[in-house]
Short mmCIF file of C-alpha atoms in Angstrom, two decimals:
data_model
loop_
_atom_site.label_atom_id
_atom_site.label_comp_id
_atom_site.label_asym_id
_atom_site.label_seq_id
_atom_site.Cartn_x
_atom_site.Cartn_y
_atom_site.Cartn_z
CA MET A 1 57.53 105.96 13.10
CA ALA A 2 54.02 105.11 14.25
CA ARG A 3 55.50 104.18 17.78
CA GLY A 4 57.32 107.57 17.89
CA ILE A 5 54.20 109.48 17.11
CA LEU A 6 52.28 107.43 19.74
CA TRP A 7 54.84 108.35 22.47
CA ALA A 8 54.83 111.84 21.45
CA ALA A 9 51.04 112.03 21.63
CA VAL A 10 51.18 110.42 25.05
CA SER A 11 53.67 112.99 26.15
CA MET A 12 51.86 115.72 25.18
CA LEU A 13 48.69 114.40 26.81
CA LEU A 14 50.57 113.98 30.17
CA ALA A 15 51.92 117.43 29.98
CA ALA A 16 48.50 118.99 29.05
CA THR A 17 47.09 117.06 32.10
CA ALA A 18 49.86 118.35 34.43
CA ALA A 19 49.34 121.95 33.06
CA ALA A 20 45.58 121.73 33.82
CA ALA A 21 46.01 120.29 37.41
CA ASP A 22 46.15 122.31 40.39
CA HIS A 23 48.12 119.74 42.43
CA ASP A 24 50.57 117.08 42.22
CA LEU A 25 48.52 114.55 44.32
CA VAL A 26 45.10 114.57 45.68
CA ILE A 27 44.09 111.78 48.18
CA ARG A 28 40.40 111.58 48.06
CA GLY A 29 37.88 110.58 50.81
CA GLY A 30 40.12 109.08 53.35
CA ARG A 31 39.77 108.97 57.05
CA VAL A 32 42.43 111.56 57.92
CA LEU A 33 44.41 111.09 61.15
CA ASP A 34 46.33 114.36 61.55
CA GLY A 35 48.81 112.89 63.73
CA ALA A 36 48.25 115.13 66.72
CA GLY A 37 45.86 112.64 68.31
CA ASN A 38 42.68 113.98 67.06
CA PRO A 39 39.96 111.72 65.75
CA TRP A 40 39.69 111.13 62.16
CA VAL A 41 37.94 113.27 59.79
CA ARG A 42 36.87 112.50 56.31
CA ALA A 43 38.78 114.49 54.08
CA ASP A 44 40.76 115.15 50.98
CA VAL A 45 44.51 115.93 51.03
CA ALA A 46 46.18 117.83 48.25
CA VAL A 47 50.03 117.79 47.80
CA LYS A 48 52.09 120.10 45.83
CA ASP A 49 55.88 120.65 45.60
CA GLY A 50 56.48 118.08 48.30
CA ARG A 51 54.07 119.86 50.89
CA VAL A 52 50.50 119.44 52.02
CA VAL A 53 48.76 122.44 50.71
CA GLN A 54 45.09 121.74 51.56
CA VAL A 55 43.11 119.38 53.92
CA GLY A 56 39.14 119.30 53.53
CA GLN A 57 37.20 119.67 50.64
CA VAL A 58 39.73 119.97 47.59
CA PRO A 59 38.01 121.14 44.54
CA GLY A 60 41.11 121.29 42.36
CA LYS A 61 42.40 118.33 40.55
CA GLY A 62 45.71 116.46 40.96
CA ILE A 63 48.09 115.14 38.38
CA ARG A 64 47.42 111.98 40.24
CA GLU A 65 44.13 111.29 41.97
CA ILE A 66 44.27 108.74 44.81
CA ASP A 67 40.98 107.04 45.93
CA ALA A 68 41.35 106.64 49.75
CA ARG A 69 37.87 105.74 50.47
CA GLY A 70 37.61 103.21 53.35
CA ARG A 71 41.43 103.94 54.04
CA TYR A 72 43.16 105.82 56.81
CA VAL A 73 45.45 108.61 55.90
CA ALA A 74 48.25 109.41 58.45
CA PRO A 75 51.50 111.21 58.52
CA GLY A 76 54.44 108.84 57.72
CA PHE A 77 55.80 107.03 60.75
CA ILE A 78 59.09 107.95 62.40
CA ASP A 79 61.70 105.47 63.46
CA MET A 80 63.17 106.93 66.67
CA MET A 81 65.92 104.32 67.04
CA ASP A 82 67.31 103.18 63.70
CA GLN A 83 70.30 101.44 62.84
CA SER A 84 70.65 102.23 58.99
CA GLY A 85 73.55 104.43 58.83
CA ALA A 86 75.83 101.92 56.98
CA ALA A 87 72.96 100.17 55.16
CA LEU A 88 71.80 103.14 53.38
CA LEU A 89 75.22 103.74 51.77
CA LYS A 90 74.84 100.30 50.26
CA ASP A 91 71.24 100.46 49.08
CA GLY A 92 69.08 103.40 49.71
CA ALA A 93 65.92 101.67 49.04
CA ALA A 94 65.01 100.85 52.76
CA GLU A 95 62.11 98.52 51.54
CA ASN A 96 61.66 96.90 54.96
CA LYS A 97 61.06 100.47 56.45
CA LEU A 98 58.83 101.73 53.72
CA ARG A 99 56.61 98.59 53.95
CA MET A 100 56.08 99.42 57.59
CA GLY A 101 54.90 102.94 56.67
CA VAL A 102 58.09 104.62 57.97
CA THR A 103 59.31 107.75 56.08
CA THR A 104 61.82 109.05 58.53
CA LEU A 105 64.71 107.39 60.48
CA ILE A 106 66.88 108.66 63.22
CA GLY A 107 70.22 106.74 63.35
CA GLY A 108 70.82 105.75 66.99
CA GLU A 109 73.45 104.37 69.34
CA GLY A 110 76.18 103.36 66.82
CA GLY A 111 76.48 106.91 65.35
CA PRO A 112 77.20 107.24 61.45
CA PRO A 113 79.73 104.92 59.62
CA VAL A 114 82.17 107.62 59.42
CA PRO A 115 84.23 109.79 61.81
CA ALA A 116 82.94 113.21 62.82
CA ALA A 117 85.08 114.98 60.16
CA GLY A 118 83.49 112.69 57.50
CA MET A 119 79.94 113.42 58.28
CA PRO A 120 79.48 116.25 55.70
CA GLY A 121 80.79 114.05 53.03
CA TYR A 122 78.61 111.13 54.22
CA PHE A 123 75.46 113.13 54.02
CA SER A 124 76.48 114.38 50.44
CA THR A 125 76.90 110.84 49.56
CA LEU A 126 73.64 109.89 50.64
CA GLU A 127 71.89 112.77 48.84
CA THR A 128 73.79 112.21 45.48
CA GLN A 129 72.94 108.36 45.58
CA GLY A 130 69.33 108.88 46.75
CA ILE A 131 67.44 107.45 49.65
CA SER A 132 63.82 106.52 49.67
CA VAL A 133 63.21 107.79 53.29
CA ASN A 134 64.37 110.80 55.35
CA PHE A 135 67.50 110.31 57.65
CA GLY A 136 69.10 111.89 60.24
CA THR A 137 71.54 110.57 62.95
CA TYR A 138 73.26 110.97 66.30
CA TYR A 139 77.13 110.92 66.79
CA SER A 140 78.31 108.31 69.12
CA SER A 141 80.27 109.27 72.14
CA THR A 142 82.13 106.00 71.64
CA GLN A 143 83.28 107.08 68.37
CA ALA A 144 84.83 110.07 69.79
CA ARG A 145 86.59 107.90 72.61
CA VAL A 146 87.84 105.38 70.13
CA HIS A 147 89.08 108.15 67.79
CA VAL A 148 91.24 109.60 70.72
CA MET A 149 92.16 106.61 72.82
CA GLY A 150 91.29 103.44 71.44
CA ASP A 151 89.18 100.67 72.55
CA ALA A 152 90.72 99.86 75.93
CA ALA A 153 89.53 100.80 79.32
CA GLY A 154 90.90 103.70 81.37
CA ALA A 155 90.05 107.20 82.10
CA PRO A 156 90.86 110.02 79.60
CA THR A 157 93.32 112.61 80.53
CA ALA A 158 91.86 116.32 80.44
CA SER A 159 93.52 116.74 77.17
CA GLN A 160 92.05 113.47 75.66
CA LEU A 161 88.58 114.58 77.00
CA GLN A 162 89.05 117.81 75.25
CA ALA A 163 89.87 116.09 72.07
CA MET A 164 86.71 113.88 72.42
CA GLY A 165 84.88 117.16 72.65
CA GLU A 166 86.20 118.55 69.62
CA GLN A 167 84.94 115.41 67.76
CA VAL A 168 81.61 115.98 69.11
CA LYS A 169 81.67 119.59 68.07
CA LEU A 170 82.59 118.72 64.50
CA ALA A 171 79.65 116.23 64.36
CA MET A 172 77.22 118.73 65.69
CA GLU A 173 78.37 121.43 63.30
CA ALA A 174 77.74 118.79 60.51
CA GLY A 175 74.10 118.25 61.56
CA ALA A 176 74.18 115.52 64.23
CA PHE A 177 70.99 115.64 66.55
CA GLY A 178 73.19 115.05 69.54
CA ILE A 179 75.47 112.43 71.06
CA SER A 180 74.49 108.82 71.68
CA SER A 181 75.91 106.09 73.96
CA ALA A 182 75.69 102.33 74.33
CA LEU A 183 77.01 102.04 77.98
CA ILE A 184 76.17 98.45 78.28
CA TYR A 185 78.81 97.47 75.70
CA ALA A 186 82.61 97.82 75.79
CA PRO A 187 84.26 100.12 75.04
CA SER A 188 81.32 102.49 75.72
CA SER A 189 80.90 100.99 79.15
CA PHE A 190 84.42 102.31 80.02
CA GLN A 191 83.01 105.91 79.88
CA SER A 192 82.14 107.38 83.22
CA THR A 193 79.17 109.48 84.10
CA ALA A 194 81.52 112.50 84.20
CA ASP A 195 83.00 111.78 80.85
CA MET A 196 79.39 111.79 79.36
CA VAL A 197 78.53 114.99 81.13
CA SER A 198 81.55 116.78 79.55
CA LEU A 199 80.64 115.62 76.12
CA ALA A 200 77.02 116.48 76.61
CA LYS A 201 78.09 119.96 77.45
CA VAL A 202 79.46 120.22 73.99
CA ALA A 203 76.22 118.79 72.22
CA ALA A 204 74.26 121.51 74.44
CA GLN A 205 75.96 124.34 72.70
CA CYS A 206 73.87 123.25 69.76
CA ASP A 207 70.73 122.47 71.59
CA GLY A 208 71.46 118.82 71.06
CA PHE A 209 70.48 115.53 72.76
CA TYR A 210 72.04 112.77 74.85
CA ALA A 211 70.36 109.59 73.55
CA THR A 212 71.47 106.38 75.40
CA HIS A 213 71.29 102.72 75.40
CA MET A 214 71.72 102.75 79.13
CA ARG A 215 74.49 101.08 81.28
CA ASP A 216 71.97 98.68 82.51
CA GLU A 217 68.45 97.61 81.33
CA SER A 218 68.05 94.74 83.67
CA GLU A 219 68.34 94.59 87.53
CA GLY A 220 70.01 98.22 87.64
CA VAL A 221 67.71 99.63 85.25
CA VAL A 222 66.57 102.43 87.70
CA LYS A 223 70.18 103.66 88.51
CA ALA A 224 70.86 103.60 84.95
CA ILE A 225 67.92 105.87 84.13
CA GLU A 226 69.10 108.16 87.18
CA GLU A 227 72.50 108.20 85.44
CA ALA A 228 70.92 109.31 82.12
CA ILE A 229 68.93 111.94 83.78
CA GLU A 230 71.99 113.22 85.66
CA ILE A 231 73.94 113.50 82.48
CA GLY A 232 71.07 115.40 80.89
CA GLU A 233 70.71 117.81 83.85
CA LYS A 234 74.47 118.35 84.31
CA GLY A 235 75.11 118.50 80.61
CA GLY A 236 72.20 120.75 79.61
CA VAL A 237 70.84 118.50 77.09
CA LYS A 238 67.57 116.74 76.38
CA VAL A 239 67.59 113.06 77.13
CA GLU A 240 66.22 110.19 74.99
CA ILE A 241 66.24 106.67 76.52
CA PHE A 242 66.64 104.11 73.66
CA HIS A 243 64.43 100.94 73.72
CA LEU A 244 63.05 101.39 77.16
CA LYS A 245 62.58 98.08 78.90
CA ALA A 246 62.70 96.42 82.38
CA ALA A 247 64.90 93.33 81.01
CA PHE A 248 65.09 91.29 84.31
CA ALA A 249 62.93 88.37 84.51
CA PRO A 250 63.03 88.02 88.36
CA GLN A 251 61.47 91.33 88.69
CA TRP A 252 58.86 91.44 85.92
CA GLY A 253 56.14 93.73 87.13
CA LYS A 254 58.21 95.48 89.66
CA LEU A 255 61.10 97.36 87.99
CA MET A 256 59.02 98.93 85.15
CA PRO A 257 56.89 100.90 87.42
CA GLN A 258 59.91 102.23 89.22
CA ALA A 259 61.54 103.13 86.12
CA LEU A 260 58.49 105.13 84.71
CA ALA A 261 58.03 106.84 88.10
CA THR A 262 61.61 107.89 88.04
CA ILE A 263 61.27 109.53 84.50
CA ASN A 264 57.86 110.95 85.39
CA ALA A 265 59.44 112.60 88.59
CA ALA A 266 62.26 113.98 86.23
CA ARG A 267 59.94 115.44 83.95
CA ALA A 268 57.79 117.10 86.69
CA ARG A 269 60.77 118.95 87.93
CA GLY A 270 61.62 120.18 84.42
CA VAL A 271 64.02 117.61 82.87
CA ASP A 272 63.47 117.10 79.13
CA VAL A 273 63.54 113.35 79.28
CA ALA A 274 61.58 110.73 77.07
CA ALA A 275 62.14 107.46 75.76
CA ASP A 276 61.27 105.14 72.78
CA LEU A 277 60.55 101.24 72.58
CA TYR A 278 60.12 98.40 70.35
CA PRO A 279 56.89 96.29 70.98
CA TYR A 280 58.83 92.76 71.51
CA THR A 281 59.73 90.76 74.50
CA ALA A 282 63.10 89.73 73.33
CA GLY A 283 66.07 92.00 72.68
CA GLY A 284 68.58 91.11 70.20
CA THR A 285 72.39 91.46 70.61
CA GLY A 286 75.80 89.92 70.29
CA LEU A 287 76.94 86.83 72.10
CA GLU A 288 79.99 88.71 73.25
CA ILE A 289 77.68 90.37 75.88
CA ILE A 290 77.77 87.04 77.80
CA ALA A 291 81.37 87.68 78.61
CA PRO A 292 81.93 90.10 81.49
CA SER A 293 83.22 93.57 80.61
CA TRP A 294 86.71 93.01 82.27
CA VAL A 295 87.34 90.57 79.37
CA TRP A 296 87.53 93.59 77.02
CA ALA A 297 89.34 95.98 79.18
CA ASP A 298 92.54 95.87 77.16
CA GLY A 299 90.71 95.91 73.78
CA VAL A 300 88.84 93.55 71.42
CA GLU A 301 92.09 91.58 70.34
CA LYS A 302 93.16 90.93 73.98
CA GLY A 303 89.56 90.01 74.87
CA ILE A 304 89.40 87.47 71.99
CA GLU A 305 92.56 85.88 73.32
CA ARG A 306 90.90 85.60 76.85
CA VAL A 307 87.77 84.08 75.52
CA ARG A 308 89.88 81.58 73.88
CA ASP A 309 91.83 80.62 77.01
CA PRO A 310 90.19 77.68 78.90
CA LYS A 311 91.62 78.85 82.40
CA VAL A 312 90.06 82.27 81.76
CA ARG A 313 86.83 80.76 80.56
CA GLU A 314 86.44 79.04 84.10
CA ARG A 315 86.31 82.35 85.74
CA MET A 316 84.07 83.75 83.23
CA LYS A 317 81.57 80.91 83.67
CA ARG A 318 81.60 81.30 87.51
CA GLU A 319 80.55 84.98 86.91
CA VAL A 320 77.92 84.28 84.29
CA VAL A 321 76.32 81.89 86.78
CA ALA A 322 76.65 84.29 89.71
CA GLY A 323 74.83 87.15 87.88
CA SER A 324 75.51 90.76 87.01
CA MET A 325 78.45 92.48 88.49
CA PRO A 326 79.39 96.34 88.49
CA GLY A 327 80.09 97.35 85.03
CA TRP A 328 78.60 94.49 83.50
CA SER A 329 74.84 93.55 82.75
CA ASN A 330 74.35 89.84 82.59
CA LEU A 331 71.70 89.25 80.03
CA VAL A 332 71.55 85.43 80.69
CA HIS A 333 70.83 86.13 84.14
CA ALA A 334 68.40 88.86 82.98
CA SER A 335 66.64 86.25 80.70
CA GLY A 336 66.10 83.87 83.34
CA GLY A 337 68.81 81.44 82.06
CA PHE A 338 70.26 79.98 78.84
CA GLU A 339 66.97 78.29 77.93
CA ASN A 340 65.60 81.73 77.29
CA VAL A 341 68.59 82.67 74.99
CA ARG A 342 68.08 81.76 71.30
CA LEU A 343 70.89 81.72 68.58
CA ALA A 344 69.76 84.10 65.96
CA ASN A 345 72.84 84.01 63.51
CA GLY A 346 76.12 82.43 64.19
CA PHE A 347 77.72 83.57 60.76
CA SER A 348 79.29 80.03 60.23
CA ASP A 349 78.26 77.09 58.46
CA LYS A 350 79.41 74.83 61.36
CA TYR A 351 76.69 76.18 63.67
CA ARG A 352 74.19 77.16 61.09
CA ARG A 353 71.91 74.01 62.17
CA PHE A 354 71.58 75.54 65.56
CA HIS A 355 69.82 78.70 64.40
CA GLY A 356 66.58 79.36 66.41
CA ARG A 357 67.47 76.98 69.08
CA THR A 358 68.33 77.87 72.72
CA LEU A 359 71.90 78.07 74.15
CA ALA A 360 70.67 75.38 76.74
CA GLU A 361 69.77 73.06 73.93
CA ILE A 362 72.89 73.66 71.89
CA GLY A 363 75.16 73.09 74.88
CA ALA A 364 73.36 69.91 75.71
CA GLU A 365 73.82 68.66 72.11
CA LEU A 366 77.42 69.51 72.02
CA ASN A 367 78.01 68.36 75.59
CA LEU A 368 79.30 71.74 76.51
CA HIS A 369 78.40 74.23 79.19
CA PRO A 370 76.01 76.62 77.47
CA ALA A 371 78.37 79.64 77.97
CA ASP A 372 81.22 77.50 76.21
CA ALA A 373 78.90 76.79 73.35
CA ALA A 374 78.17 80.49 73.05
CA TRP A 375 81.82 81.68 73.15
CA ASP A 376 82.62 78.90 70.74
CA ILE A 377 79.96 80.11 68.39
CA ALA A 378 81.07 83.77 68.70
CA LEU A 379 84.64 82.81 67.89
CA GLU A 380 83.78 80.71 64.90
CA GLY A 381 81.76 83.61 63.47
CA LEU A 382 84.56 86.14 63.55
CA PRO A 383 84.97 88.70 62.05
CA ASN A 384 81.24 88.94 62.13
CA ARG A 385 79.26 89.54 65.36
CA ALA A 386 77.35 86.30 66.20
CA VAL A 387 73.97 87.40 67.53
CA ALA A 388 71.20 85.95 69.81
CA LEU A 389 67.51 86.75 70.93
CA TYR A 390 67.40 87.27 74.63
CA PHE A 391 63.85 86.78 75.94
CA MET A 392 64.02 89.39 78.86
CA MET A 393 60.92 91.31 78.88
CA SER A 394 57.17 90.90 79.98
CA GLU A 395 54.33 91.69 77.77
CA LEU A 396 52.64 93.59 80.64
CA ASP A 397 55.87 95.63 81.37
CA VAL A 398 55.89 96.53 77.50
CA GLU A 399 52.15 97.59 77.70
CA LEU A 400 52.67 99.80 80.75
CA ALA A 401 55.56 101.64 78.95
CA LEU A 402 53.54 102.07 75.88
CA ARG A 403 50.91 103.68 77.68
CA GLN A 404 53.13 106.84 78.71
CA PRO A 405 52.40 109.75 76.55
CA TRP A 406 56.10 110.47 76.30
CA VAL A 407 57.03 107.10 74.74
CA SER A 408 57.68 106.94 71.03
CA ILE A 409 58.62 104.03 68.87
CA GLY A 410 61.94 102.82 67.58
CA SER A 411 62.67 99.74 65.81
CA ASP A 412 66.30 99.19 66.69
CA ALA A 413 66.89 97.83 63.26
CA ALA A 414 68.62 98.58 60.01
CA ALA A 415 67.16 98.98 56.54
CA ALA A 416 67.60 95.79 54.67
CA VAL A 417 70.40 95.72 52.01
CA ASN A 418 68.89 92.59 50.64
CA PHE A 419 65.18 92.82 51.31
CA GLY A 420 63.82 89.61 53.01
CA GLN A 421 67.10 89.02 54.57
CA PRO A 422 68.49 90.24 58.15
CA GLY A 423 69.75 93.75 58.07
CA ALA A 424 73.15 95.25 58.34
CA ILE A 425 73.95 93.72 61.72
CA GLY A 426 72.79 90.17 60.68
CA LEU A 427 70.05 89.82 63.19
CA PRO A 428 66.91 88.20 62.20
CA HIS A 429 64.44 89.93 64.75
CA PRO A 430 60.90 90.58 63.78
CA ARG A 431 61.29 94.31 64.81
CA ALA A 432 63.01 95.01 61.53
CA TYR A 433 59.94 94.07 59.31
CA GLY A 434 57.14 94.53 62.04
CA THR A 435 57.49 97.14 64.43
CA PHE A 436 55.34 99.93 63.45
CA PRO A 437 52.43 97.90 61.88
CA ARG A 438 52.53 95.90 65.29
CA ILE A 439 51.89 98.94 67.37
CA ILE A 440 48.37 99.12 65.60
CA ALA A 441 47.85 95.51 64.89
CA GLU A 442 48.73 94.31 68.42
CA TYR A 443 48.10 97.23 70.73
CA VAL A 444 45.03 98.80 69.06
CA LYS A 445 43.43 96.04 67.19
CA ARG A 446 44.03 92.78 69.25
CA ARG A 447 44.17 94.35 72.54
CA PRO A 448 42.98 97.71 73.91
CA VAL A 449 46.18 99.28 75.00
CA LEU A 450 46.04 102.43 72.86
CA SER A 451 43.33 104.15 70.78
CA LEU A 452 44.32 104.38 67.05
CA GLU A 453 44.72 108.21 67.41
CA GLU A 454 47.28 107.80 70.19
CA ALA A 455 49.24 105.06 68.45
CA VAL A 456 49.49 107.18 65.34
CA ARG A 457 50.60 110.27 67.50
CA LYS A 458 53.37 108.22 69.04
CA MET A 459 54.75 107.40 65.71
CA THR A 460 54.31 110.80 64.00
CA SER A 461 53.74 114.22 65.70
CA TRP A 462 55.15 113.31 69.05
CA PRO A 463 58.72 112.13 67.65
CA ALA A 464 58.70 115.05 65.23
CA GLN A 465 58.09 117.49 67.92
CA ARG A 466 60.72 115.78 69.97
CA MET A 467 63.30 115.99 67.50
CA GLY A 468 62.58 119.39 66.28
CA LEU A 469 61.34 118.39 62.83
CA GLU A 470 58.98 121.29 62.65
CA ASP A 471 57.41 120.64 59.51
CA ARG A 472 56.99 116.91 59.78
CA GLY A 473 54.67 114.59 61.60
CA LEU A 474 51.37 116.37 60.94
CA ILE A 475 48.84 116.38 58.02
CA ARG A 476 48.27 120.14 57.83
CA PRO A 477 48.79 122.77 55.29
CA GLY A 478 52.58 123.70 55.00
CA MET A 479 53.81 120.44 56.35
CA ARG A 480 56.13 118.08 54.46
CA ALA A 481 54.09 115.48 52.57
CA ASP A 482 55.23 112.35 54.53
CA ILE A 483 51.98 110.31 54.35
CA VAL A 484 50.97 106.62 54.71
CA LEU A 485 47.66 105.07 53.65
CA PHE A 486 46.60 101.90 55.42
CA ASP A 487 43.64 99.60 55.59
CA LEU A 488 42.84 99.03 59.32
CA ASP A 489 40.91 95.68 58.62
CA THR A 490 43.85 94.14 56.91
CA LEU A 491 46.76 95.66 58.81
CA ASP A 492 48.92 93.17 60.35
CA ASP A 493 52.69 92.98 61.54
CA VAL A 494 53.08 89.21 60.25
CA ALA A 495 56.80 89.05 61.11
CA SER A 496 57.29 86.65 63.95
CA TRP A 497 60.16 84.82 65.86
CA ASP A 498 59.88 81.98 63.24
CA ALA A 499 59.47 84.16 60.23
CA PRO A 500 61.24 87.40 61.22
CA THR A 501 61.41 88.88 57.82
CA ALA A 502 57.86 88.40 56.79
CA SER A 503 56.35 91.69 55.19
CA PRO A 504 53.45 93.45 56.91
CA THR A 505 49.88 93.68 55.28
CA GLY A 506 47.63 96.49 54.94
CA ILE A 507 50.30 99.34 54.28
CA GLU A 508 49.14 100.35 50.83
CA MET A 509 50.86 103.59 50.09
CA VAL A 510 53.82 105.54 51.31
CA ILE A 511 54.57 109.07 50.21
CA VAL A 512 57.78 110.75 51.00
CA ASN A 513 58.15 114.46 50.40
CA GLY A 514 55.24 114.33 48.13
CA VAL A 515 56.58 111.41 45.87
CA VAL A 516 54.96 108.10 45.93
CA ALA A 517 57.55 105.64 47.40
CA LEU A 518 55.27 102.60 47.96
CA ASP A 519 52.35 102.01 45.69
CA GLY A 520 49.80 99.20 46.24
CA GLY A 521 52.17 97.75 48.61
CA THR A 522 55.02 97.71 46.09
CA PRO A 523 58.15 100.20 46.06
CA THR A 524 58.30 102.36 43.15
CA GLY A 525 62.09 102.95 43.40
CA ALA A 526 61.69 106.77 44.05
CA ARG A 527 64.49 108.30 46.09
CA ALA A 528 62.78 111.34 47.43
CA GLY A 529 64.04 111.05 50.98
CA ALA A 530 66.03 113.92 52.54
CA VAL A 531 69.01 114.03 54.75
CA LEU A 532 68.02 115.79 58.09
CA ARG A 533 70.45 117.86 59.66
CA HIS A 534 69.95 119.23 63.19
CA PRO A 535 70.58 122.98 63.02
CA CYS A 536 73.42 123.99 65.37
CA ARG A 537 71.63 126.96 67.00
CA GLN A 538 74.22 128.21 69.29
CA ARG A 539 73.09 128.76 72.76
#
């Protein structure tokens, strides 16, 4: 009885406090970075009904008052190249994203984990189950192709291409931001420039994007950029280049300036092209990329048969040693050799002891050619995709790209279904836990590449403007209250190659749509995230 009376009294007190309050939250005395690149100002920020309602001196009270003195208050970070489409169905917590200060995800090259016709239901499921962050997605051109003609090589007929366009139209009408591609991988690599232009024209009807993991990010990166720009110009769409890099060790310091000049020239003549990147010198992808693309020309099943055939392997090894060839980007060559490719996850007990070691070391220990070792590991791990880290980029090239005002940030990583473990693709890469804090910790604090204001702009207002998220990315009255509070002195990405799932420090609070999702560095369990649907404004 006494306990019931106590709880009733507490409830009445809370109700009275809420009734007397003017706002849901008031963040007091922080150093407010508005996200537009302006210097910080000391101000209060008031939040009500999911939006920022006042910035400056806020005389009214909040149901919750947050002391931000000595802390920075910024818009929540936007992940421009996310891989969480499937992970969020399993667990909407996205704890690794929240701990980085991320409040919005844009699903990238793979598209949603459902066909185009299933996207309305997929979005509804996410909304019903609840997600901790905002989420929007592209639709993959590869999904359209496989839906219509399977995973083998070959040019589509006119009717097949029209059927693919119908899939793109369905996706755009459901709220996709555009079409994406991953032209470096089969079967996406079997799509021609003309195929992509045709599908881009469909996305253009809804003012959509063409977003791409380009056909080549290594020796042929400039030609690949030119192809992406051509698709954008002929298709009438905006172009987003995923994880921009010059991933070719023999030409570090040469290819990136050429790549940037190509993009800047296109922008100067009116092409709406930009890019995102992750701030690391190694990419992460499957071991299957070590096999030339012709191996997969008749589909995955036939490709696996070829990889098992010792005679076919002899040809494959000769081509791996020879370097890249038309239609195939040789990432071993791009990395400078097998000694710069590190096994990340083999998905098998047999090869678990080799995790973290290079393919050169593994081959030597097994008395095998490193390529044979890689293919054996890939086959043993099936049906999972064995993955590796390819150290292909130079830090100076990363810095040069990061300085471009049109470059935003994308993690190329999924929300963790099991926090502290690799994401949905099983790749232990520090970008999944450290990308956004690293932009500030490494490139603002440890070396003078960016100002704090510019670093925040790249992660907030610029990507919001780029994606047409008109009410996000800024701390101004009327904007959605996606907000991050951080301590600049203690901010650090922490995650490393040896400890890729370590959590960052210094991200103290994350607010999503006006609801506290991370408090004192700990998730609250709130699911205030929204599904973001790109409006299909017919042109």
